[in-house]
mmCIF file with all atom_site columns, C-alpha atoms in Angstrom:
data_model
loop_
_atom_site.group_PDB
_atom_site.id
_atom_site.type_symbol
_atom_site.label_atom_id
_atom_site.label_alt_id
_atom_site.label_comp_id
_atom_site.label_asym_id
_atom_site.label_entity_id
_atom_site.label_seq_id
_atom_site.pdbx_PDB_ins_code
_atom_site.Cartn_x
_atom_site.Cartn_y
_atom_site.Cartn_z
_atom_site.occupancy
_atom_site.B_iso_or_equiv
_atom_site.pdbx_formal_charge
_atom_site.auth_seq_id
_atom_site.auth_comp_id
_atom_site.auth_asym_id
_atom_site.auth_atom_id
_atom_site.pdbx_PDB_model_num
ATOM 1   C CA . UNK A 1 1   ? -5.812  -40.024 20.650 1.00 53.00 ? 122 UNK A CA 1
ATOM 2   C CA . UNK A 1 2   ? -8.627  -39.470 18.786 1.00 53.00 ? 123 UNK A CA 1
ATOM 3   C CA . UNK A 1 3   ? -12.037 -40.102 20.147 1.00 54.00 ? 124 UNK A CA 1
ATOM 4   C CA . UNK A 1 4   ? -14.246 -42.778 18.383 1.00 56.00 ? 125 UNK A CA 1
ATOM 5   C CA . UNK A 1 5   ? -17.915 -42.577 18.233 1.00 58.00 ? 126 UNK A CA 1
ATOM 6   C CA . UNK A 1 6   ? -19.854 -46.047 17.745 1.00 60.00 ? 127 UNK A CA 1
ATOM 7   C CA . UNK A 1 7   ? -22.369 -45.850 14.995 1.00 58.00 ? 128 UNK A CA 1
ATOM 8   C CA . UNK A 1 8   ? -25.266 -46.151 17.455 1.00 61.00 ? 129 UNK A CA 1
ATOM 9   C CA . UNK A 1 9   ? -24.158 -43.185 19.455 1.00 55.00 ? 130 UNK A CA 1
ATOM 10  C CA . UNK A 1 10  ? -24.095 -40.860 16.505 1.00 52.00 ? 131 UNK A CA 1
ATOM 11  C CA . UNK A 1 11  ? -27.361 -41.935 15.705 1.00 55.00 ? 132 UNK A CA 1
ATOM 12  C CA . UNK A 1 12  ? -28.670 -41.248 18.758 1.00 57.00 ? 133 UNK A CA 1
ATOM 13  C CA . UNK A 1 13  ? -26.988 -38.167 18.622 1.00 53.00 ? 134 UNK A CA 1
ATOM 14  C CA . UNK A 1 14  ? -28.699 -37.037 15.289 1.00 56.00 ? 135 UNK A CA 1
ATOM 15  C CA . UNK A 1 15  ? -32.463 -38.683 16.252 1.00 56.00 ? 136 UNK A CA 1
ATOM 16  C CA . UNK A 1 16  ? -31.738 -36.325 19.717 1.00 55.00 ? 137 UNK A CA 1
ATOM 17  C CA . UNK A 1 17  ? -30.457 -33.136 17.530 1.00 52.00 ? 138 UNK A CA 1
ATOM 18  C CA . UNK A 1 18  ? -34.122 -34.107 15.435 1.00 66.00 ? 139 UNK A CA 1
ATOM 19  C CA . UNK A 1 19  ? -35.982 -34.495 18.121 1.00 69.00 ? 140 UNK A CA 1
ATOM 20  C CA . UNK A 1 20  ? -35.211 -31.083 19.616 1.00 72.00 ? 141 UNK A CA 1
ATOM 21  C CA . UNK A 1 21  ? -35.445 -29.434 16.024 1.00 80.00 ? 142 UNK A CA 1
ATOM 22  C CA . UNK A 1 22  ? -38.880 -31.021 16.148 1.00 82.00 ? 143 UNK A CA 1
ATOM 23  C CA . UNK A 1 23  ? -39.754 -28.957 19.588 1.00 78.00 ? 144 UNK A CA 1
ATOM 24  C CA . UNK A 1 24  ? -38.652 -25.767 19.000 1.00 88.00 ? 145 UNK A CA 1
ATOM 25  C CA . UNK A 1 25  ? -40.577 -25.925 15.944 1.00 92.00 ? 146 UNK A CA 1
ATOM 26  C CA . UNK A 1 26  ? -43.628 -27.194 17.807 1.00 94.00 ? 147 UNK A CA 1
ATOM 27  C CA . UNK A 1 27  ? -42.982 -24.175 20.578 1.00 95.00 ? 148 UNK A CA 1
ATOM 28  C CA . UNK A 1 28  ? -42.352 -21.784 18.183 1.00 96.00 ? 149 UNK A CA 1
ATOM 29  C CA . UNK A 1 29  ? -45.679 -22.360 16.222 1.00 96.00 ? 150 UNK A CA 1
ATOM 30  C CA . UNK A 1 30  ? -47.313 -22.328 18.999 1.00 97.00 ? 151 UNK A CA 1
ATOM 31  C CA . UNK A 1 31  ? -45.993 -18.946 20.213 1.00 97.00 ? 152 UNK A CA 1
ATOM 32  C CA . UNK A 1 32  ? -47.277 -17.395 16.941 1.00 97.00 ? 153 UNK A CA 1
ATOM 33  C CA . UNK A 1 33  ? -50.558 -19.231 16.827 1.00 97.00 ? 154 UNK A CA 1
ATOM 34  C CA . UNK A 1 34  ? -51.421 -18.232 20.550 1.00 96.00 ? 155 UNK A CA 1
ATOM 35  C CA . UNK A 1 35  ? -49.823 -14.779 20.315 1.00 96.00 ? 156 UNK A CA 1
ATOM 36  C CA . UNK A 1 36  ? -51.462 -14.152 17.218 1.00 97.00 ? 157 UNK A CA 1
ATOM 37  C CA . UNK A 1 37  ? -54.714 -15.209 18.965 1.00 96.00 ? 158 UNK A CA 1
ATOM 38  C CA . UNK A 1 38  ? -54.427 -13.212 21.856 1.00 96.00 ? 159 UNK A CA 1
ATOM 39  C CA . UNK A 1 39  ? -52.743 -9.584  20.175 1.00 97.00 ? 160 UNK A CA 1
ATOM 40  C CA . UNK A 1 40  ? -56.365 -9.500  18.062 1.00 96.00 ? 161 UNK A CA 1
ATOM 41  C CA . UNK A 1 41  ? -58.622 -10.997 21.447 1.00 95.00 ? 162 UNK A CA 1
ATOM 42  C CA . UNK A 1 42  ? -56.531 -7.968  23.014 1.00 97.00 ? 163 UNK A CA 1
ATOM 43  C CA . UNK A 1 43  ? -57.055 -5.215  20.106 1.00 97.00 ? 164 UNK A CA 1
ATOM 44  C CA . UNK A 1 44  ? -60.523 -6.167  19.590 1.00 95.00 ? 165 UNK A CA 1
ATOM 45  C CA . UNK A 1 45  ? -61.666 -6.203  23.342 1.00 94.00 ? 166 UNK A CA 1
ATOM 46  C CA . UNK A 1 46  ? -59.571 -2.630  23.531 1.00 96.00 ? 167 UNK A CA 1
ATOM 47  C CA . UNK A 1 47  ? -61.645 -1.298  20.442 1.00 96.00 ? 168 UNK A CA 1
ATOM 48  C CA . UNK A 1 48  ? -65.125 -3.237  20.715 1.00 93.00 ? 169 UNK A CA 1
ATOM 49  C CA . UNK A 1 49  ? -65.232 -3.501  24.397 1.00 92.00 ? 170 UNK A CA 1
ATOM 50  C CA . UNK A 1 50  ? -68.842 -3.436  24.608 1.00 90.00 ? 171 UNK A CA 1
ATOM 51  C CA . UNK A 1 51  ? -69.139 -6.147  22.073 1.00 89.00 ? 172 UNK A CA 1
ATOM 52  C CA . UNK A 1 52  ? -67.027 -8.265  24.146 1.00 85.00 ? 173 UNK A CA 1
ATOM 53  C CA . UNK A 1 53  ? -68.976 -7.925  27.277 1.00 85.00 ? 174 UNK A CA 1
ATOM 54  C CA . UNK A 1 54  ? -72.767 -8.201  25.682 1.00 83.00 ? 175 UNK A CA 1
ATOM 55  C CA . UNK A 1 55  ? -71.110 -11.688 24.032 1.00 80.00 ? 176 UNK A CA 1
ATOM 56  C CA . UNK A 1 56  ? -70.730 -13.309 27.530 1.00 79.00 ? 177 UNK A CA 1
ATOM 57  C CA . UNK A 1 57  ? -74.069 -12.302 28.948 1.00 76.00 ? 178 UNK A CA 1
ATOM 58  C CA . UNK A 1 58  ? -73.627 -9.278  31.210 1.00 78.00 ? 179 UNK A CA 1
ATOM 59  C CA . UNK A 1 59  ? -74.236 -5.396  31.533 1.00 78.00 ? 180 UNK A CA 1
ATOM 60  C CA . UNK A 1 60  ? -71.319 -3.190  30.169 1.00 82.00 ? 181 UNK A CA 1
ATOM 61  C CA . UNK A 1 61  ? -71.740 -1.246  33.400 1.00 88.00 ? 182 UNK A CA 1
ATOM 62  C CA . UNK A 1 62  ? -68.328 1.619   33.788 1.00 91.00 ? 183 UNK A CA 1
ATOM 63  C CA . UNK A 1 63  ? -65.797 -0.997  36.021 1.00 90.00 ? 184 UNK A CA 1
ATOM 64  C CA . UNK A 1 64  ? -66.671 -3.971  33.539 1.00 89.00 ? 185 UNK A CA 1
ATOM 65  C CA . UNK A 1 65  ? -65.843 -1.964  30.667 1.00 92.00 ? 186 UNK A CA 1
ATOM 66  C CA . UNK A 1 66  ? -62.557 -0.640  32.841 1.00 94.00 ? 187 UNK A CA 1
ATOM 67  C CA . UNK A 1 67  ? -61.984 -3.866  32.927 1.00 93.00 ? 188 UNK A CA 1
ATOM 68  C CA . UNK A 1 68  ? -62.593 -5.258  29.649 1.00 93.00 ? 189 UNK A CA 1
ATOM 69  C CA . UNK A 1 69  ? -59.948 -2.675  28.141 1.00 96.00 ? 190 UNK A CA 1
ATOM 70  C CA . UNK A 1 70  ? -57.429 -3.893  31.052 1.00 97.00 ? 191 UNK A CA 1
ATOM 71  C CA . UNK A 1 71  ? -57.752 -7.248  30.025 1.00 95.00 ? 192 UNK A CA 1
ATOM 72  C CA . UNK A 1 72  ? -57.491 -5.766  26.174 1.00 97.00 ? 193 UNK A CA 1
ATOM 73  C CA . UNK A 1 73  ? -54.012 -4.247  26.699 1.00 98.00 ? 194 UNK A CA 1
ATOM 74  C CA . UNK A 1 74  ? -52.782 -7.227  28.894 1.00 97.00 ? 195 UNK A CA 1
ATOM 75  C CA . UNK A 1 75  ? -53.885 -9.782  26.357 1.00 97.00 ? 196 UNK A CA 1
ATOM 76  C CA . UNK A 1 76  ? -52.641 -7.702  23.564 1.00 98.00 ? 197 UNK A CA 1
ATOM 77  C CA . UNK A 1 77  ? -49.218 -7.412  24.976 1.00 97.00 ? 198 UNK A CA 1
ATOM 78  C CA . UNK A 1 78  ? -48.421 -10.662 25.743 1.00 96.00 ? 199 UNK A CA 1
ATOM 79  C CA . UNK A 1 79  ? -49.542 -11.659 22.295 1.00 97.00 ? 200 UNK A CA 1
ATOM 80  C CA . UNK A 1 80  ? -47.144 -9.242  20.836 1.00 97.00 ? 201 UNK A CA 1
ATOM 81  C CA . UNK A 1 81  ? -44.226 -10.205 23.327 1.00 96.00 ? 202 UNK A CA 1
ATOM 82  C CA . UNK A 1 82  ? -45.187 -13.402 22.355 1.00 97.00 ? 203 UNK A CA 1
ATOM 83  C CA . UNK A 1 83  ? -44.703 -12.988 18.392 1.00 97.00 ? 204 UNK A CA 1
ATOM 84  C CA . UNK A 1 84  ? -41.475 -11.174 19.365 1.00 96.00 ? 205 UNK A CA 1
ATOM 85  C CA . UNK A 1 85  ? -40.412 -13.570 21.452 1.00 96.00 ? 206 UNK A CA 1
ATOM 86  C CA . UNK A 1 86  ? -40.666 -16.812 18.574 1.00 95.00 ? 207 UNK A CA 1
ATOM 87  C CA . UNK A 1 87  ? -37.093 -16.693 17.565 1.00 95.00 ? 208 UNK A CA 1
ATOM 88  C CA . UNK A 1 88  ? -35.701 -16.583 20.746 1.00 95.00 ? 209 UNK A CA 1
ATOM 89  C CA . UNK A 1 89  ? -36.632 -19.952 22.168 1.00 94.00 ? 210 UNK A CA 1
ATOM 90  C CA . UNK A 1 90  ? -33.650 -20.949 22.540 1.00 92.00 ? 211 UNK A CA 1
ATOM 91  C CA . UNK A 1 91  ? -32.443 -18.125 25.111 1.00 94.00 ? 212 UNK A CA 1
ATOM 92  C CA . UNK A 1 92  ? -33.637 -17.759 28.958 1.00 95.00 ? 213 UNK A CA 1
ATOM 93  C CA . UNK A 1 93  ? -35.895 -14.654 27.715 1.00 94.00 ? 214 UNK A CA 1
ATOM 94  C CA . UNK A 1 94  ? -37.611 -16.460 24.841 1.00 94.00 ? 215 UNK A CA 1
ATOM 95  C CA . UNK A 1 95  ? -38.048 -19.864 27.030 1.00 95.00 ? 216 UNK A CA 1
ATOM 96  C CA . UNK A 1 96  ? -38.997 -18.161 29.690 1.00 95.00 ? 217 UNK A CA 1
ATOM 97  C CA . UNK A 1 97  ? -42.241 -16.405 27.442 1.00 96.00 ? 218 UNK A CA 1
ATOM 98  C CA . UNK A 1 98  ? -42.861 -19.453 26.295 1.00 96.00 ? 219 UNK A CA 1
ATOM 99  C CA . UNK A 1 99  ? -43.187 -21.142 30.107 1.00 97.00 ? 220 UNK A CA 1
ATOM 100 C CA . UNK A 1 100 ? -45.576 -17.785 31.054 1.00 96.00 ? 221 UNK A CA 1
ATOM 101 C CA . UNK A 1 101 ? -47.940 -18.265 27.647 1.00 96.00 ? 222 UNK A CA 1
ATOM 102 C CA . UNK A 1 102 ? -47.919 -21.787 28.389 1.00 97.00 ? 223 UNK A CA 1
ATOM 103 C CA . UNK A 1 103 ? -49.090 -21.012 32.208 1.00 97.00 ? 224 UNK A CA 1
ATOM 104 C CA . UNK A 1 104 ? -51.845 -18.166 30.814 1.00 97.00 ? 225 UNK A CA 1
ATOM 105 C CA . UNK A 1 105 ? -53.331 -20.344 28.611 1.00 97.00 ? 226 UNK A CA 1
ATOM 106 C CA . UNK A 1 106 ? -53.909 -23.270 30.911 1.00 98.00 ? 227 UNK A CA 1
ATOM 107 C CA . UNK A 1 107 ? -55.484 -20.760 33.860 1.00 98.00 ? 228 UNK A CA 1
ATOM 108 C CA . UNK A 1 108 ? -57.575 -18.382 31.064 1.00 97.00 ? 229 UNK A CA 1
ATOM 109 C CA . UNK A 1 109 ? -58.519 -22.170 30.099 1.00 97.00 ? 230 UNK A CA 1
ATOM 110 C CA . UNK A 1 110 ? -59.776 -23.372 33.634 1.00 97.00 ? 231 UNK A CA 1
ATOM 111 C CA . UNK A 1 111 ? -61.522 -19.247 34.353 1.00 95.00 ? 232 UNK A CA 1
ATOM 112 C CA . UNK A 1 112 ? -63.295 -19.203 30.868 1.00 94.00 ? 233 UNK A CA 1
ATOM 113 C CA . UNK A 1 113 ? -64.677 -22.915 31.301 1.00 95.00 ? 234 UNK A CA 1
ATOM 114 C CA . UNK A 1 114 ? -65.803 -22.503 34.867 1.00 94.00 ? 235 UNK A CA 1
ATOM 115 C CA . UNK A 1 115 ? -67.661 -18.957 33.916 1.00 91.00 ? 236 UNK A CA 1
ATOM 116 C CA . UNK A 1 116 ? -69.428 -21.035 31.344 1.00 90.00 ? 237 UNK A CA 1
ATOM 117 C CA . UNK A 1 117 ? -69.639 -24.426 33.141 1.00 93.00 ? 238 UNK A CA 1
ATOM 118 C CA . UNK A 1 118 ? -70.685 -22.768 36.886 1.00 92.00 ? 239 UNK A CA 1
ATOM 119 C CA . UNK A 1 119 ? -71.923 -19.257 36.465 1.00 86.00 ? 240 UNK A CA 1
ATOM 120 C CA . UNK A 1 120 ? -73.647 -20.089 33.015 1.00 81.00 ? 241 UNK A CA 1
ATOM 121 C CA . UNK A 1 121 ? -72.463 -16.947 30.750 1.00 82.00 ? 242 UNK A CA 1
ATOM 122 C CA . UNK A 1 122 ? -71.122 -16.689 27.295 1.00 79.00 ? 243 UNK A CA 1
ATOM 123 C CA . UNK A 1 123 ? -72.933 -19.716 25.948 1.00 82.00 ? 244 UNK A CA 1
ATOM 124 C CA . UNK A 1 124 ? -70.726 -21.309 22.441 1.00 87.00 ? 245 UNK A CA 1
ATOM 125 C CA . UNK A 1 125 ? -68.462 -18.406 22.113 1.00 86.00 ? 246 UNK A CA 1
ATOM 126 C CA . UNK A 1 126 ? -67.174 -18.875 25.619 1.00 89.00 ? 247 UNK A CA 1
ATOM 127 C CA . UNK A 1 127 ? -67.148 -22.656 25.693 1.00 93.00 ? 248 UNK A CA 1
ATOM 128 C CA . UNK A 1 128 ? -64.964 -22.385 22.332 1.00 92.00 ? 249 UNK A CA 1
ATOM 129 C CA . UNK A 1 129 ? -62.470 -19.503 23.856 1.00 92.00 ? 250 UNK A CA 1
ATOM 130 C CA . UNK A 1 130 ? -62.356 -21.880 26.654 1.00 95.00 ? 251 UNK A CA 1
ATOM 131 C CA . UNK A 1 131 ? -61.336 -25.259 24.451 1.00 97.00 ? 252 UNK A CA 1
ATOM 132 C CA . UNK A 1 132 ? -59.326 -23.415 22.375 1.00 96.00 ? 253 UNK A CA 1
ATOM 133 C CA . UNK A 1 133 ? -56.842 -22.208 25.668 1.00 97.00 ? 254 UNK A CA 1
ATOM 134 C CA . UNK A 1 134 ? -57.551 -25.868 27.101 1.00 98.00 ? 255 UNK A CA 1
ATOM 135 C CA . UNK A 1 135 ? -55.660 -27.115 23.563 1.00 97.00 ? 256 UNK A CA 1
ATOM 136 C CA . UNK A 1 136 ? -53.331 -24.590 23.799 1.00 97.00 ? 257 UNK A CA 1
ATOM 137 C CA . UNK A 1 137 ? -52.103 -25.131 27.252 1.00 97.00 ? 258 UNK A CA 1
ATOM 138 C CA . UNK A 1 138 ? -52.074 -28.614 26.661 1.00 97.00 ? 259 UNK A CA 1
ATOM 139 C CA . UNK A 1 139 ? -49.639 -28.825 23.309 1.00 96.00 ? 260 UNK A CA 1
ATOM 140 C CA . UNK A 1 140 ? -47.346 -26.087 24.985 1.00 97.00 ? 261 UNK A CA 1
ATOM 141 C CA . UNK A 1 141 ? -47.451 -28.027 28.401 1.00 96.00 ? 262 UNK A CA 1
ATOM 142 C CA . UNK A 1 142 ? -46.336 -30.908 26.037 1.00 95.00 ? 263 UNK A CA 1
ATOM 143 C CA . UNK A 1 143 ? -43.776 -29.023 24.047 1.00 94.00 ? 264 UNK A CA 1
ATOM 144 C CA . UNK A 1 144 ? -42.071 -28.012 26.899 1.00 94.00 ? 265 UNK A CA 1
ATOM 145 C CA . UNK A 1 145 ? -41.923 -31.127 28.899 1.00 93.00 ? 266 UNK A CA 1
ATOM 146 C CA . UNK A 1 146 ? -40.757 -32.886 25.639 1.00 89.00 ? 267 UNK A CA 1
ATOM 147 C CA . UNK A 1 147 ? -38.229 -30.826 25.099 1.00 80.00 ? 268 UNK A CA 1
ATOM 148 C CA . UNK A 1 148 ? -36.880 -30.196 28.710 1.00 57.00 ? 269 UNK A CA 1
ATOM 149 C CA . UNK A 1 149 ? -35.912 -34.307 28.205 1.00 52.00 ? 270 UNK A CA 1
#
C-alpha cells in the first residue's frame, strides 16, 4: 500500500530541505571568507614578519620572529585546508574543518582582544583582527548549531 504524505508534512519537508540548503550555504561562505582571511594573515606574516610584529607594539627580537613565521604557516594552512575543505561540508572531513575553524576563530578572538584589552598592544589593527574573529566565531557557532537541528 502506498504511503500517503499529508500536504503539511511535505511542506515541512521542503521548508526543512530549505532550511539546510540555507546552512550549508551560510557554512560554506564562511569557510571561504575565513580561510581566505587567514591563508593571506598566514602568507603575509610568513613574508613580512617584521611588519607584523612592529604593528602590535613589540621588538622583533629572534624567538618572536620564530614565532611569527610559526603562526604564518599554521594560519596559512588552515586557511588553505579551509578553502579545500568548502565543498565537502557535507562529509565527516569537511564538517569536521568547519567545527575546528569555527573553534580557532572564537579562541584567536578571545587571545587578540585580551592582548589589546589587558596588555595594551596593537592599538586599531588588533582591536579590528580581534572583532573580525569575534564575528566570525559567532556566525559559524550559529551555522553550525542551526544546522545540527
Amino acid at each position: 500500500r502506498p504511503r500517503v504524505i499529508s500536504a503539511s508534512a511535505a511542506s515541512n519537508a521542503r521548508n526543512d530541505l530549505t532550511d539546510n540548503a540555507k546552512d550549508m550555504a551560510m557554512l560554506r561562505l564562511l569557510m571561504i571568507v575565513s580561510g581566505a582571511f587567514e591563508a593571506l594573515f598566514g602568507a603575509s606574516a610568513i613574508l613580512a614578519t617584521h611588519m607584523l610584529i612592529g604593528a602590535i607594539g613589540t621588538e622583533a627580537g629572534a624567538s618572536a620572529v620564530f614565532f611569527a613565521r610559526i603562526l604564518g604557516a599554521a594560519t596559512l594552512a588552515l586557511g588553505i585546508a579551509a578553502l579545500l575543505a568548502r565543498d565537502q561540508l557535507e562529509t565527516k572531513g569537511g564538517l569536521a574543518a568547519a567545527y575546528g575553524l569555527a573553534l580557532y576563530n572564537v579562541l584567536a578572538a578571545c587571545l587578540i582582544l585580551w592582548t589589546a584589552a589587558v596588555a595594551g598592544l596593537g592599538g586599531a589593527a588588533l582591536w579590528g583582527a580581534g572583532l573580525f574573529h569575534a564575528l566570525i566565531g559567532v556566525l559559524f557557532v550559529y551555522a553550525l548549531a542551526t544546522g545540527a537541528e
